[in-house]
Structures are given as structure tokens and as C-alpha cells.
Amino acid sequence: MAGPGGDMQWCFSQVKGAIDDDVAEADIISTVEFNHTGELLATGDKGGRVVIFQQEIENKNLPQFRSEYNVYSTFQSHEPEFDYLKSLEIEEKINKIRWLPQKNAAQFLLSTNDKTIKLWKISERDKRPEGYNLKEEDGRYKDPNSITSLRVPVLIPMDLMVEASPRRVFANAHTYHINSISVNSDEETYLSADDLRINLWNLEITDRSFNIVDIKPANMEELTEVITAAEFHPHQCNTFVYSSSKGTIRLCDMRASALCDKQSKLFEEPEDPSNRSFFSEIISSISDVKFSHNGRYMMTRDYLSVKIWDLNMESRPVETYQVHEYLRSKLCSLYENDCIFDKFECCWNGNDSVVMTGSYNNFFRMFDRGQRRDVTLEASRENSKPMQVLKPRKVCAGGKRKKDEISVDSLDFNKKILHTAWHPQDNIIAVATTNNLYIFQDKVN
Amino acid sequence: MSGHNQETQTAEETSMEEKDVQDKMISPEKSEEAKLKSRYPNLGNKPGGSDLLRKRLQKGQKYFDSGDYNMAKAKIKNKQLPTAAPEKTEITGDHIPTPQDLAQRKPSLVASKLAG
């Protein structure tokens, strides 16, 4: 994407979060999501808090400043809990946030931790009533005998107040840990997926949900794979997909039967058995699955690559992009330090022409499908001057390291970019490092 | 594999050596696997098998019971010992404690630094 003549370049816009290196656990960002217009950007963290940023309206039409986002609302979504029956702690970490399409003045989002999903209403208040008959301005009740005339209270403007209130709590439906939620295109239902089951909910009803996928074996000793992610099709309200730890994706049609254990389509890339190693299954585990906006493709992320699948072809992906192939010769140490189990997410740009995913050392990668170009960029405080253009980074896999390249052994594996998001209509991206949120926009000439 | 050597080796040996080099070149994964197995000889052959998955399903620190959990939380918070507040002396003895009386783990009311 970067380079001479007409290619897209990315500039630093903003960074949110503390500068200090000592990161509190609660501040670790666990999810990032734009709403459907891109005007709002939500983050969730390990401490169970949600922070929502809003695009500055005044700047929306000024190309250079259109990616300025300011804090709009922040609230505690989930609290830590204790499961008394199993003596297990339930983390308050927000695993996923999904926005509902806007229907009225208020905004709604679903946020989930390992066990409970909550529907939050975020509403604005910019007027307040004044001139009550029975109450003083400070709220004390007047002596009724002192009232000699009647007046109509008026609404007067006040400083904008943004309130977040929990409207629904969807609890007690998951034995295992929730990894995904997805709002259906029918805007009435949504699914929640844990390691072994997927449930279908109606947004209005909290005491009931339908189980639509159950892969729990009768004998847990026979367990061979778990569900890693699930998503509804963007337009077909009967279709959803779920990915597994074995690298397969199953597409299910809810019209076929009530329990969608039998998939309509099974997407799996054949593997050369002679290439199989101890690590094969672990690195093939899919950490994220996302439909394209046009609904014709889906993208999966496994440990080393991003794959694009045509929904009409189950036999193999149509495109495969290597994110950090140089890590293949480091799998032993990545297994020892548990990094091999890191769950990277991926995202599409608005017109499905570019895909993005994170890596280590605060690097993130973009793949331009049409132009067959890819770029590695870095989110760091060193490149955070206003509108500073990001320089492409290069990792040296072996041999002689060129100037400006970084060798594989110098990569910081504690600096992971697991969560990224792309504005649905514009070239504005949000990239989360461990505890900071970076916002970048494309360079305007 | 210079031309010199091939004169003194049989064709078989040469091709085996080539395959060896090829193996290492084609499969960095396999050499990583060998490294891992040499460090952990007891590692089972089924990495994605039920052991790993079950460990994953069980994620979350297990406590002996809720008392253990609350003690652990209290240690982390490092707050004053339970003997503090005088009005709570009624907790034991004739007074039957209710959940409201007991020290609870207060939720984190510290605002996120992203909003700072």
C-alpha cells in the first residue's frame, strides 16, 4: 500500500491510553468495534469496562481531521463473579462487543464476558425540564399551600449527558466460555457461541434461548475439537458459520432443522499428510472468522495466515496470505511461551478490497486483494506525531539483515496486536496494542 | 554435493543426503517439532487432543471454595483487615450476619485510562 505514485499511505491520527510501561491487567484491551456508520468506536477491556469514542462531527467533512475520535461514554459493563457450584472465578473481561443497527435516537450494543451477555442502551440527554409547579429547582417539594398559580414547565438546553443503561441481561445459557456474539440481519435475534455450543436469542427475551449447535460428545474423553468463532451472514438471516480448533468452517442453514449439528457446507483445506507435525493442528486452529460486507466471501485467521473463502467453494480457500511466515521456524519457543495460542482477529475494509490483521512487535498487516500488495505497519509511540506517515516495516527472516529491517529474534512477543477494526465506510482504522488504542487514517494530499 | 564427492559415493547415499537437506529446508516445522520433543520427551503425540482442549475448556482459576476466593481477593486488594470498622462488631455473637454486613469485593470503579 505504501510506495510511490498513487498507493495508499497511512498516517497517525490519535492514540488513547496511558503511556507508562507498567500495564495494569484491567487496562488490557480485549475488543474493538466500530458501529455501523463508523461514527462510534467501542473498546472493551479486561477490567470489564467499555469506552465509546465518537467521531468529531465538526471535523467529519474536513478530510484531514475526520478521524478525530473523542470519549463519548464509558461504563462498567461486567463485574467479576464467582461460580459457587464449580468454585471457578468468572472473569469480567469483555470478550466481544457488537453494535445493533440504529433504529431510533439511542444506540444499542451487546457486550459479553465468558458467561453473560448484556444489551446496553446509550442515550443522549441535552435538555432538561425547568419550572415544575410542585418542586423547587433543587428537587425539594414545595408547600402546596404556597402555590398560587400554574405554569407549564419548559425544556431548556443543558450540557450533553450520555447515559449508558443495561436493558437486558442474557445469563445462564453457557456452560463453557463465550467466544463470539453476532447480531442477525433480521435485527431481532443474535447468536452466542461458546467452546461447544451455539445459542440463538431474541433480543427481547432473556429467560430463554434456543440451542442451535451442540458439539459436546457424550464422552468428554472423545473431545477432538471446539468452536472458536461464529458469525451470522450479513444478509441471509438463516445462515451462519462457525469455525473450529481443527481449522474447519461449517456453514449452517437454520431452515434445515432446529438443531444445526449437521452442516450445510464444510470448508476445509486439504492438508498434505507428509507435512504434518506436532504443531499442525495447533496452528491451523481458526481464531477469527468474518464475512465480507457483500456476503460472498468469508475470511479466517489461523496462527500464521489469513484465508479468504468463496462461500460457493468448500474445497479450499481462494486466497491465502502469510502474516508472519518467519515464525514457522520458531514454533518450538512459541509453544513454550504459549504465544502459539494467541488469538488474532482480522477485518475487512468497507468495500472488501483490503483485509487487515495483527502480529507481534506491535506490527499489523494489510493485504490488498486486488492489487496483490501487502504492507507491514507498526503502532508505536515513536511514530505518533500528528499526521505522521507510517513507514512500512520489514522483518528479516534470516541471512543478512538490511538497514531498517528487524530480525525475528528481536521481535517483542509481548507486544501483540490481537484486535483491529476498520471503519465501515472510510479509510480509518483502529488498532489496539496491549493497553493503547491507535487510530490511523489514510493520507490526504 | 560437488562433483568430486559424487564420484566416491553411491547414487543412493547422495539422494538420501539430498533428501535430508531438503527435509530441513522444506519443513522448519518438523525441525521445531524435533527440538520440542528433545526438550520434553514425555510430550504425547496428540497435541490437539482432548488434554489440550479440556485444559482450554477449564480456563479460569479454580478455588477450593468461595471462602478461598474471597481471601484471595482480599489479599490482592491489600486493604485493611476485617477487624476495622467498629460498627461491624455486631457481626458475630448474637447478630446473624447478612450478605450486606460482610465485606464484599467492591467492583473496580477506577475509570479506564482510555477515557483519560
GROMACS .gro file of N, CA and C in nm, chain B residues 31-116:
model
  258
  476SER      N    1   1.157  -2.961   1.212
  476SER     CA    2   1.278  -2.944   1.294
  476SER      C    3   1.243  -2.879   1.426
  477GLU      N    4   1.142  -2.791   1.425
  477GLU     CA    5   1.094  -2.733   1.551
  477GLU      C    6   1.032  -2.841   1.638
  478GLU      N    7   0.961  -2.931   1.573
  478GLU     CA    8   0.899  -3.041   1.647
  478GLU      C    9   1.006  -3.127   1.713
  479ALA      N   10   1.112  -3.154   1.639
  479ALA     CA   11   1.221  -3.235   1.694
  479ALA      C   12   1.283  -3.165   1.815
  480LYS      N   13   1.297  -3.033   1.804
  480LYS     CA   14   1.353  -2.955   1.914
  480LYS      C   15   1.265  -2.968   2.038
  481LEU      N   16   1.134  -2.957   2.016
  481LEU     CA   17   1.041  -2.964   2.129
  481LEU      C   18   1.045  -3.101   2.194
  482LYS      N   19   1.047  -3.204   2.110
  482LYS     CA   20   1.046  -3.340   2.164
  482LYS      C   21   1.174  -3.369   2.241
  483SER      N   22   1.282  -3.307   2.199
  483SER     CA   23   1.407  -3.331   2.273
  483SER      C   24   1.404  -3.263   2.408
  484ARG      N   25   1.329  -3.153   2.417
  484ARG     CA   26   1.322  -3.084   2.548
  484ARG      C   27   1.219  -3.149   2.639
  485TYR      N   28   1.115  -3.200   2.578
  485TYR     CA   29   1.008  -3.261   2.658
  485TYR      C   30   0.980  -3.400   2.606
  486PRO      N   31   1.061  -3.496   2.644
  486PRO     CA   32   1.044  -3.630   2.586
  486PRO      C   33   0.911  -3.695   2.621
  487ASN      N   34   0.845  -3.646   2.726
  487ASN     CA   35   0.719  -3.709   2.764
  487ASN      C   36   0.599  -3.653   2.693
  488LEU      N   37   0.624  -3.562   2.600
  488LEU     CA   38   0.513  -3.500   2.529
  488LEU      C   39   0.439  -3.602   2.446
  489GLY      N   40   0.309  -3.606   2.463
  489GLY     CA   41   0.228  -3.702   2.389
  489GLY      C   42   0.226  -3.670   2.242
  490ASN      N   43   0.179  -3.763   2.163
  490ASN     CA   44   0.179  -3.740   2.019
  490ASN      C   45   0.052  -3.675   1.969
  491LYS      N   46  -0.042  -3.654   2.058
  491LYS     CA   47  -0.168  -3.596   2.014
  491LYS      C   48  -0.183  -3.455   2.070
  492PRO      N   49  -0.125  -3.358   2.004
  492PRO     CA   50  -0.120  -3.223   2.060
  492PRO      C   51  -0.257  -3.157   2.067
  493GLY      N   52  -0.335  -3.178   1.964
  493GLY     CA   53  -0.465  -3.113   1.964
  493GLY      C   54  -0.568  -3.195   2.036
  494GLY      N   55  -0.522  -3.298   2.099
  494GLY     CA   56  -0.614  -3.394   2.158
  494GLY      C   57  -0.688  -3.342   2.279
  495SER      N   58  -0.759  -3.433   2.342
  495SER     CA   59  -0.855  -3.392   2.443
  495SER      C   60  -0.788  -3.325   2.563
  496ASP      N   61  -0.661  -3.359   2.591
  496ASP     CA   62  -0.596  -3.297   2.707
  496ASP      C   63  -0.587  -3.146   2.691
  497LEU      N   64  -0.537  -3.106   2.576
  497LEU     CA   65  -0.521  -2.963   2.549
  497LEU      C   66  -0.656  -2.893   2.548
  498LEU      N   67  -0.753  -2.957   2.484
  498LEU     CA   68  -0.885  -2.895   2.473
  498LEU      C   69  -0.952  -2.885   2.608
  499ARG      N   70  -0.934  -2.990   2.687
  499ARG     CA   71  -1.000  -2.986   2.818
  499ARG      C   72  -0.937  -2.880   2.906
  500LYS      N   73  -0.807  -2.860   2.889
  500LYS     CA   74  -0.740  -2.754   2.966
  500LYS      C   75  -0.801  -2.620   2.925
  501ARG      N   76  -0.829  -2.608   2.799
  501ARG     CA   77  -0.887  -2.485   2.745
  501ARG      C   78  -1.028  -2.464   2.796
  502LEU      N   79  -1.105  -2.571   2.802
  502LEU     CA   80  -1.242  -2.559   2.849
  502LEU      C   81  -1.247  -2.521   2.996
  503GLN      N   82  -1.142  -2.559   3.067
  503GLN     CA   83  -1.141  -2.534   3.211
  503GLN      C   84  -1.078  -2.402   3.250
  504LYS      N   85  -1.049  -2.319   3.152
  504LYS     CA   86  -0.977  -2.193   3.177
  504LYS      C   87  -1.048  -2.113   3.287
  505GLY      N   88  -0.972  -2.057   3.373
  505GLY     CA   89  -1.031  -1.986   3.486
  505GLY      C   90  -0.976  -2.048   3.612
  506GLN      N   91  -0.929  -1.964   3.699
  506GLN     CA   92  -0.864  -2.017   3.818
  506GLN      C   93  -0.964  -2.083   3.911
  507LYS      N   94  -0.933  -2.203   3.952
  507LYS     CA   95  -1.023  -2.278   4.038
  507LYS      C   96  -0.982  -2.254   4.183
  508TYR      N   97  -1.080  -2.228   4.263
  508TYR     CA   98  -1.056  -2.210   4.406
  508TYR      C   99  -1.116  -2.326   4.482
  509PHE      N  100  -1.069  -2.346   4.605
  509PHE     CA  101  -1.122  -2.457   4.683
  509PHE      C  102  -1.270  -2.433   4.714
  510ASP      N  103  -1.302  -2.311   4.756
  510ASP     CA  104  -1.442  -2.274   4.777
  510ASP      C  105  -1.452  -2.122   4.776
  511SER      N  106  -1.570  -2.071   4.807
  511SER     CA  107  -1.590  -1.926   4.797
  511SER      C  108  -1.510  -1.852   4.903
  512GLY      N  109  -1.487  -1.917   5.016
  512GLY     CA  110  -1.405  -1.853   5.119
  512GLY      C  111  -1.263  -1.833   5.070
  513ASP      N  112  -1.213  -1.936   5.005
  513ASP     CA  113  -1.079  -1.930   4.945
  513ASP      C  114  -1.072  -1.815   4.845
  514TYR      N  115  -1.177  -1.804   4.765
  514TYR     CA  116  -1.185  -1.699   4.662
  514TYR      C  117  -1.182  -1.561   4.726
  515ASN      N  118  -1.265  -1.543   4.828
  515ASN     CA  119  -1.271  -1.411   4.889
  515ASN      C  120  -1.142  -1.375   4.961
  516MET      N  121  -1.077  -1.474   5.019
  516MET     CA  122  -0.948  -1.448   5.085
  516MET      C  123  -0.845  -1.405   4.982
  517ALA      N  124  -0.849  -1.473   4.868
  517ALA     CA  125  -0.752  -1.439   4.762
  517ALA      C  126  -0.775  -1.298   4.712
  518LYS      N  127  -0.899  -1.260   4.696
  518LYS     CA  128  -0.931  -1.125   4.651
  518LYS      C  129  -0.888  -1.022   4.754
  519ALA      N  130  -0.910  -1.055   4.880
  519ALA     CA  131  -0.873  -0.961   4.986
  519ALA      C  132  -0.723  -0.939   4.988
  520LYS      N  133  -0.647  -1.045   4.962
  520LYS     CA  134  -0.501  -1.032   4.961
  520LYS      C  135  -0.458  -0.940   4.850
  521ILE      N  136  -0.522  -0.956   4.733
  521ILE     CA  137  -0.484  -0.873   4.618
  521ILE      C  138  -0.513  -0.728   4.648
  522LYS      N  139  -0.628  -0.702   4.705
  522LYS     CA  140  -0.668  -0.565   4.731
  522LYS      C  141  -0.578  -0.501   4.837
  523ASN      N  142  -0.527  -0.584   4.924
  523ASN     CA  143  -0.435  -0.535   5.028
  523ASN      C  144  -0.497  -0.428   5.116
  524LYS      N  145  -0.622  -0.442   5.139
  524LYS     CA  146  -0.691  -0.341   5.221
  524LYS      C  147  -0.678  -0.377   5.370
  525GLN      N  148  -0.743  -0.297   5.454
  525GLN     CA  149  -0.735  -0.321   5.599
  525GLN      C  150  -0.796  -0.456   5.634
  526LEU      N  151  -0.752  -0.507   5.750
  526LEU     CA  152  -0.802  -0.636   5.795
  526LEU      C  153  -0.948  -0.623   5.839
  527PRO      N  154  -1.020  -0.733   5.842
  527PRO     CA  155  -1.163  -0.729   5.874
  527PRO      C  156  -1.196  -0.672   6.012
  528THR      N  157  -1.098  -0.654   6.101
  528THR     CA  158  -1.128  -0.605   6.236
  528THR      C  159  -1.152  -0.455   6.240
  529ALA      N  160  -1.151  -0.391   6.128
  529ALA     CA  161  -1.152  -0.245   6.121
  529ALA      C  162  -1.275  -0.177   6.182
  530ALA      N  163  -1.386  -0.176   6.107
  530ALA     CA  164  -1.498  -0.088   6.142
  530ALA      C  165  -1.565  -0.125   6.273
  531PRO      N  166  -1.578  -0.031   6.365
  531PRO     CA  167  -1.637  -0.060   6.496
  531PRO      C  168  -1.784  -0.102   6.486
  532GLU      N  169  -1.858  -0.043   6.392
  532GLU     CA  170  -1.999  -0.077   6.382
  532GLU      C  171  -2.022  -0.220   6.335
  533LYS      N  172  -1.915  -0.285   6.294
  533LYS     CA  173  -1.933  -0.421   6.248
  533LYS      C  174  -1.906  -0.522   6.358
  534THR      N  175  -1.886  -0.476   6.481
  534THR     CA  176  -1.857  -0.572   6.589
  534THR      C  177  -1.977  -0.660   6.615
  535GLU      N  178  -2.090  -0.618   6.564
  535GLU     CA  179  -2.212  -0.696   6.587
  535GLU      C  180  -2.219  -0.818   6.497
  536ILE      N  181  -2.121  -0.833   6.411
  536ILE     CA  182  -2.130  -0.939   6.311
  536ILE      C  183  -2.135  -1.077   6.375
  537THR      N  184  -2.053  -1.096   6.477
  537THR     CA  185  -2.054  -1.228   6.541
  537THR      C  186  -2.138  -1.221   6.668
  538GLY      N  187  -2.151  -1.331   6.732
  538GLY     CA  188  -2.228  -1.332   6.858
  538GLY      C  189  -2.376  -1.344   6.830
  539ASP      N  190  -2.454  -1.253   6.890
  539ASP     CA  191  -2.599  -1.263   6.877
  539ASP      C  192  -2.648  -1.225   6.738
  540HIS      N  193  -2.568  -1.142   6.674
  540HIS     CA  194  -2.614  -1.088   6.547
  540HIS      C  195  -2.587  -1.188   6.434
  541ILE      N  196  -2.692  -1.219   6.359
  541ILE     CA  197  -2.675  -1.310   6.245
  541ILE      C  198  -2.634  -1.229   6.122
  542PRO      N  199  -2.518  -1.258   6.066
  542PRO     CA  200  -2.472  -1.175   5.955
  542PRO      C  201  -2.554  -1.196   5.829
  543THR      N  202  -2.577  -1.090   5.759
  543THR     CA  203  -2.642  -1.099   5.628
  543THR      C  204  -2.540  -1.061   5.522
  544PRO      N  205  -2.566  -1.094   5.399
  544PRO     CA  206  -2.468  -1.060   5.294
  544PRO      C  207  -2.429  -0.913   5.293
  545GLN      N  208  -2.523  -0.825   5.332
  545GLN     CA  209  -2.491  -0.682   5.330
  545GLN      C  210  -2.386  -0.646   5.435
  546ASP      N  211  -2.384  -0.721   5.545
  546ASP     CA  212  -2.290  -0.688   5.652
  546ASP      C  213  -2.147  -0.724   5.618
  547LEU      N  214  -2.133  -0.832   5.543
  547LEU     CA  215  -1.999  -0.882   5.521
  547LEU      C  216  -1.924  -0.798   5.419
  548ALA      N  217  -1.793  -0.795   5.434
  548ALA     CA  218  -1.710  -0.721   5.339
  548ALA      C  219  -1.723  -0.786   5.202
  549GLN      N  220  -1.755  -0.707   5.103
  549GLN     CA  221  -1.769  -0.762   4.969
  549GLN      C  222  -1.658  -0.711   4.881
  550ARG      N  223  -1.636  -0.786   4.776
  550ARG     CA  224  -1.537  -0.740   4.680
  550ARG      C  225  -1.599  -0.625   4.603
  551LYS      N  226  -1.547  -0.506   4.626
  551LYS     CA  227  -1.605  -0.392   4.559
  551LYS      C  228  -1.564  -0.392   4.413
  552PRO      N  229  -1.656  -0.357   4.325
  552PRO     CA  230  -1.620  -0.354   4.183
  552PRO      C  231  -1.521  -0.243   4.155
  553SER      N  232  -1.448  -0.260   4.051
  553SER     CA  233  -1.347  -0.162   4.017
  553SER      C  234  -1.413  -0.037   3.964
  554LEU      N  235  -1.410   0.069   4.042
  554LEU     CA  236  -1.473   0.192   3.996
  554LEU      C  237  -1.371   0.285   3.934
  555VAL      N  238  -1.251   0.233   3.916
  555VAL     CA  239  -1.149   0.315   3.853
  555VAL      C  240  -1.181   0.326   3.705
  556ALA      N  241  -1.182   0.447   3.654
  556ALA     CA  242  -1.216   0.466   3.514
  556ALA      C  243  -1.106   0.412   3.424
  557SER      N  244  -1.143   0.372   3.307
  557SER     CA  245  -1.048   0.322   3.210
  557SER      C  246  -0.953   0.434   3.168
  558LYS      N  247  -0.826   0.401   3.150
  558LYS     CA  248  -0.728   0.503   3.111
  558LYS      C  249  -0.750   0.547   2.967
  559LEU      N  250  -0.826   0.471   2.889
  559LEU     CA  251  -0.854   0.513   2.752
  559LEU      C  252  -0.940   0.638   2.753
  560ALA      N  253  -1.018   0.654   2.860
  560ALA     CA  254  -1.109   0.768   2.867
  560ALA      C  255  -1.043   0.888   2.931
  561GLY      N  256  -0.918   0.875   2.967
  561GLY     CA  257  -0.846   0.982   3.037
  561GLY      C  258  -0.811   1.100   2.950
   0.00000   0.00000   0.00000
